[in-house]
Amino acid sequence: MKIRHHHQKSRSRFLSTKIGVILTAASITGALTVNVPAFANTFDSSTSTNTIIRTQNPQDWQQVWQVLALTGYVHLVYGTYMGRYGGMHTVAAWNIPVPRALQKISNNWGYSPYNPAFRSGLIQFERADHLLNRRGISRGRVTPEVLSALRAPIPKNRFPFQWIKVDKSTHPEHLQIWQVPPDPQGKGQWIYRTVVNTGVMHSTPDGSWPIYQRLAKTTMTGKFPIAVSPQQYHLLPASDRSIYHGYHVRWQHYTAPNVHFVNYFYDGRAIHFYPRKGYGWPQSAGCVEEPYKNARKVYALLHYGDIVSVMGHYENHKSNLVTPMTARKLRQKILLEFAHS
């Protein structure tokens, strides 16, 4: 159902955060609840920030989110509002400029420890605080080591915000990088675009994840799905066959040595170079493959924690997401209330 939003002013409502801060503002369509406290000056010129983290429980991720938002590692908070017919809607409020596509999908990420932007901030903090070594792996989780590091002065986030959009909706498939520099006047822009291959049989799923490991070169092993007929399927050993995304497949083991410029983002899937006769359509076992020169350039641009969003397979499905105009108005309202709280 399409929600029609009326823009007349309504009476002031009380806005509350989950940590007890009380705010007031005129609501556009109903009551608004802010899930994270105010942003401080995210782009502080100092090299470190003294912030108190009181919790020692890894389950207290809300307080960690607050600290990372105040120190420039997380650029996102959430507000929920009641629509005209009583439905609750969530709006992502970014304190940096983001493309409309990112605004749209981040409205649905939700306020949880699994949020890609929160996990991105955790990973970048681990890198800045030297908790994560050069070839290390981070899942973007609140750990005792992270909590201990947050009780000390926090180093400034020196990484730009970067969003990698992998678009499967049109052929040739392509990848784009959106960047916002870490300075007070940082303006977002698309800085790079390249043709790519994604996985056969939808093996590169739609979704958003932070880059959790980067390797200049590695050896990859796995299984590649090969479509077979139902008759062939039943003749195969049970260990070599399965129904995969609606296809009867035979699994073929592979080993790929010397894979260059690898950026892992989800469950063994990575953005990397792989030699092909052509690029722009599904060919891989689930990774996002690039030509050599393009992969080298992308590897030089990316960082641990950069958010990768694979989009396109479900792009034509209608949804009840908040309209871009309403999202912009609510985002401005949330950030304005934060600035005066």
XYZ file of C-alpha atoms in Angstrom:
341
model
C 0.000 0.000 0.000
C 1.317 3.420 -0.898
C 1.314 5.859 2.008
C 0.282 9.412 1.174
C 2.089 11.911 3.393
C 0.451 15.212 4.315
C 2.886 18.029 4.918
C 0.794 20.276 7.152
C 2.297 20.983 10.564
C 0.977 19.047 13.514
C 1.315 19.788 17.209
C 4.632 19.215 18.944
C 5.375 15.653 20.021
C 7.834 14.232 22.529
C 10.734 12.394 20.925
C 12.676 9.944 23.058
C 15.862 7.985 22.655
C 16.513 4.534 24.005
C 19.038 5.971 26.454
C 16.617 8.426 27.987
C 17.308 11.742 26.242
C 14.072 13.707 25.756
C 13.669 15.879 22.657
C 10.722 17.775 21.206
C 9.834 18.719 17.640
C 6.889 19.233 15.331
C 6.175 15.885 13.710
C 5.463 15.515 9.996
C 3.307 12.411 10.200
C 3.423 11.186 13.772
C 5.555 10.312 16.767
C 9.268 9.892 16.100
C 11.658 7.798 18.199
C 15.398 8.343 17.854
C 17.452 5.236 18.519
C 20.921 6.716 19.064
C 22.002 9.943 20.823
C 23.356 13.036 19.125
C 26.311 13.154 16.792
C 29.140 15.283 18.079
C 31.384 17.021 15.580
C 32.233 13.818 13.751
C 35.058 15.453 11.818
C 36.988 16.799 14.798
C 40.440 18.105 13.903
C 42.088 16.503 16.939
C 43.967 13.235 16.606
C 42.119 11.477 19.425
C 39.020 11.822 21.550
C 38.495 11.048 25.224
C 35.201 9.169 25.464
C 33.914 7.208 28.440
C 32.723 3.664 27.748
C 31.138 2.282 30.916
C 30.112 -1.163 29.796
C 32.206 -4.320 29.980
C 29.476 -6.491 28.458
C 29.809 -7.265 24.726
C 26.001 -7.363 24.574
C 25.853 -3.593 25.274
C 26.372 -2.735 21.612
C 24.145 0.373 21.866
C 26.739 2.182 23.979
C 29.480 1.143 21.558
C 27.411 2.498 18.652
C 27.056 5.800 20.545
C 30.809 6.143 21.082
C 31.660 5.227 17.486
C 29.075 7.712 16.192
C 30.528 10.462 18.355
C 34.070 9.768 17.133
C 33.448 9.523 13.391
C 33.475 5.767 12.824
C 29.713 5.329 12.381
C 27.884 7.910 10.261
C 24.355 6.632 10.783
C 21.566 6.741 13.359
C 17.921 5.697 13.122
C 14.530 7.219 13.757
C 11.133 5.560 13.659
C 7.883 7.369 13.012
C 4.213 6.490 12.966
C 2.561 6.786 9.584
C -0.891 8.086 8.780
C -2.543 4.711 9.365
C -0.574 3.719 12.443
C 2.219 1.791 10.752
C 5.735 2.257 12.078
C 8.460 3.243 9.598
C 12.226 3.386 10.091
C 14.403 6.094 8.571
C 18.190 6.036 8.373
C 19.699 9.428 9.251
C 23.173 9.848 7.775
C 25.387 12.774 8.799
C 27.208 12.601 5.458
C 25.876 12.863 1.887
C 24.857 9.454 0.494
C 23.283 8.391 -2.824
C 19.542 7.781 -2.971
C 20.087 4.035 -3.457
C 22.075 3.801 -0.207
C 19.470 5.840 1.651
C 16.775 3.480 0.408
C 18.426 0.224 1.437
C 19.788 1.556 4.749
C 16.239 2.418 5.849
C 15.753 -1.346 6.050
C 19.013 -2.282 7.786
C 17.577 -1.613 11.231
C 19.089 -0.687 14.566
C 20.960 -3.825 15.653
C 24.540 -5.097 16.116
C 24.281 -6.643 12.638
C 23.782 -3.287 10.913
C 26.388 -2.979 8.104
C 27.259 0.629 8.988
C 27.814 -0.267 12.657
C 29.950 -3.290 11.756
C 31.863 -1.090 9.286
C 32.662 1.395 12.051
C 33.797 -1.376 14.385
C 36.169 -2.791 11.770
C 37.648 0.617 10.959
C 38.131 1.313 14.667
C 39.939 -2.015 15.031
C 42.260 -0.998 12.180
C 42.866 2.493 13.579
C 43.574 1.128 17.076
C 45.852 -1.636 15.711
C 43.605 -4.411 17.017
C 43.466 -5.741 13.463
C 46.708 -6.509 11.667
C 47.415 -6.044 7.983
C 46.155 -9.471 6.864
C 43.764 -9.971 9.747
C 40.088 -10.926 9.714
C 37.384 -8.986 11.529
C 33.684 -9.805 11.645
C 32.728 -6.420 13.064
C 31.619 -7.684 16.458
C 31.791 -6.145 19.924
C 34.516 -8.090 21.728
C 36.237 -7.638 25.113
C 39.289 -6.333 23.226
C 37.180 -3.659 21.511
C 35.578 -2.627 24.812
C 38.985 -2.355 26.457
C 40.306 -0.196 23.610
C 37.257 2.084 23.780
C 38.069 2.929 27.400
C 41.309 4.620 26.231
C 41.626 7.772 24.076
C 40.128 6.946 20.697
C 42.181 7.724 17.570
C 40.569 9.852 14.903
C 39.021 7.933 12.018
C 41.349 8.750 9.125
C 39.454 6.625 6.594
C 37.030 8.202 4.111
C 33.515 6.805 4.038
C 33.229 4.502 1.033
C 30.263 2.569 -0.322
C 30.717 -0.032 -3.058
C 27.612 -0.629 -5.148
C 27.585 -3.858 -7.176
C 24.744 -3.578 -9.694
C 23.280 -6.758 -11.211
C 20.113 -5.117 -12.543
C 21.521 -4.386 -16.025
C 24.139 -5.913 -18.279
C 26.982 -5.279 -18.345
C 27.105 -5.703 -14.583
C 29.202 -3.031 -12.915
C 30.686 -1.797 -9.652
C 30.799 1.827 -8.464
C 32.561 3.444 -5.495
C 31.024 6.367 -3.598
C 33.439 8.324 -1.394
C 33.080 11.051 1.255
C 36.470 12.418 2.451
C 37.060 12.670 6.237
C 37.041 16.474 6.470
C 34.436 19.079 7.562
C 33.514 20.030 4.001
C 33.610 16.480 2.699
C 31.294 16.131 -0.299
C 30.307 12.778 -1.659
C 31.029 11.717 -5.218
C 31.370 8.621 -7.360
C 35.111 8.115 -7.769
C 35.370 4.908 -9.795
C 33.349 2.517 -11.964
C 34.270 -0.817 -13.526
C 32.614 -3.705 -15.311
C 32.348 -6.904 -13.197
C 31.058 -10.469 -13.151
C 28.857 -11.795 -10.350
C 27.914 -15.371 -9.509
C 25.952 -17.833 -11.611
C 22.516 -18.943 -10.349
C 22.273 -15.923 -8.007
C 25.277 -17.149 -5.987
C 26.162 -13.493 -5.290
C 23.176 -12.625 -3.098
C 21.659 -9.185 -2.625
C 22.665 -7.547 0.638
C 25.162 -5.255 2.374
C 28.301 -6.211 4.284
C 31.585 -4.559 5.344
C 34.923 -5.709 3.935
C 36.407 -7.962 6.627
C 39.721 -9.056 5.063
C 42.021 -7.811 2.279
C 44.771 -9.822 0.620
C 47.045 -8.782 -2.227
C 47.234 -12.426 -3.345
C 45.747 -15.717 -2.174
C 44.628 -19.193 -3.230
C 40.887 -19.823 -3.366
C 39.184 -23.197 -3.105
C 35.523 -24.092 -3.249
C 32.730 -25.666 -5.261
C 31.225 -24.395 -8.494
C 27.563 -25.165 -9.292
C 26.970 -26.736 -12.717
C 23.367 -27.105 -13.849
C 22.275 -30.627 -14.805
C 19.018 -32.197 -15.904
C 16.789 -33.934 -13.342
C 17.728 -37.268 -14.909
C 21.460 -36.582 -14.574
C 20.936 -35.245 -11.054
C 19.533 -38.535 -9.732
C 22.492 -40.476 -11.135
C 25.034 -38.440 -9.143
C 26.344 -39.336 -5.663
C 24.467 -37.477 -2.934
C 27.670 -35.691 -1.859
C 28.132 -34.159 -5.322
C 24.646 -32.813 -5.953
C 21.994 -30.517 -4.463
C 19.100 -28.217 -5.295
C 20.659 -24.761 -5.409
C 18.432 -21.700 -5.737
C 15.886 -23.793 -7.602
C 18.442 -25.484 -9.931
C 19.525 -29.124 -10.049
C 23.307 -28.822 -9.778
C 26.454 -30.898 -9.738
C 29.185 -29.452 -7.526
C 32.618 -29.213 -9.107
C 35.568 -28.651 -6.788
C 38.086 -26.013 -7.824
C 41.384 -24.538 -6.665
C 42.362 -21.099 -7.995
C 45.955 -20.103 -7.094
C 47.378 -16.584 -7.324
C 44.090 -14.691 -7.115
C 45.073 -11.003 -6.885
C 43.587 -7.915 -5.201
C 41.121 -9.706 -2.897
C 38.557 -7.867 -0.742
C 36.437 -10.350 1.242
C 32.993 -9.052 2.216
C 30.573 -11.957 2.826
C 30.984 -15.656 3.596
C 34.069 -16.205 1.433
C 32.821 -13.960 -1.374
C 35.195 -11.233 -2.467
C 35.849 -8.481 -4.982
C 38.968 -9.536 -6.883
C 40.728 -10.029 -10.208
C 39.990 -13.133 -12.212
C 40.949 -13.708 -15.872
C 37.971 -14.049 -18.237
C 37.461 -13.624 -21.959
C 34.792 -11.048 -21.173
C 33.111 -9.292 -18.258
C 29.681 -7.982 -17.457
C 27.468 -11.008 -16.766
C 27.228 -13.823 -14.151
C 30.190 -16.223 -14.444
C 31.711 -16.737 -10.988
C 30.990 -19.080 -8.089
C 29.768 -16.109 -6.040
C 32.591 -13.569 -6.075
C 32.646 -10.204 -7.853
C 35.303 -10.504 -10.558
C 37.113 -7.620 -12.281
C 39.681 -7.181 -15.083
C 43.292 -6.974 -13.875
C 43.944 -3.232 -14.207
C 40.556 -2.351 -12.757
C 40.987 -4.770 -9.853
C 44.380 -3.258 -9.021
C 42.838 0.231 -8.981
C 39.893 -0.856 -6.835
C 42.198 -2.623 -4.376
C 44.198 0.587 -3.961
C 41.036 2.571 -3.257
C 39.294 0.265 -0.783
C 39.811 -0.174 2.962
C 38.821 -2.556 5.700
C 35.237 -1.819 6.738
C 34.058 -0.280 3.453
C 30.432 -1.308 2.864
C 29.692 -3.505 -0.149
C 26.067 -3.617 -1.356
C 25.030 -6.136 -3.989
C 21.856 -4.955 -5.674
C 19.661 -5.803 -8.606
C 18.149 -9.273 -8.299
C 15.132 -8.020 -6.328
C 15.227 -4.458 -7.628
C 11.942 -4.718 -9.533
C 9.952 -5.954 -6.542
C 7.704 -3.276 -5.020
C 8.150 -2.485 -1.348
C 6.708 -0.265 1.361
C 9.925 1.661 1.984
C 9.730 5.311 2.936
C 9.735 7.610 -0.113
C 13.006 9.516 -0.757
C 11.341 12.892 -0.097
C 9.962 11.777 3.263
C 13.309 10.201 4.178
C 15.147 13.458 3.465
C 12.737 15.494 5.602
C 12.880 13.070 8.509
C 16.672 12.781 8.276
C 16.975 16.576 8.458
C 14.610 16.622 11.442
C 16.558 13.938 13.321
C 19.937 15.581 12.766
C 18.554 19.028 13.632
C 17.203 17.705 16.926
C 20.542 16.046 17.614
C 22.417 19.295 16.971
C 20.311 21.108 19.602
C 20.136 18.334 22.188
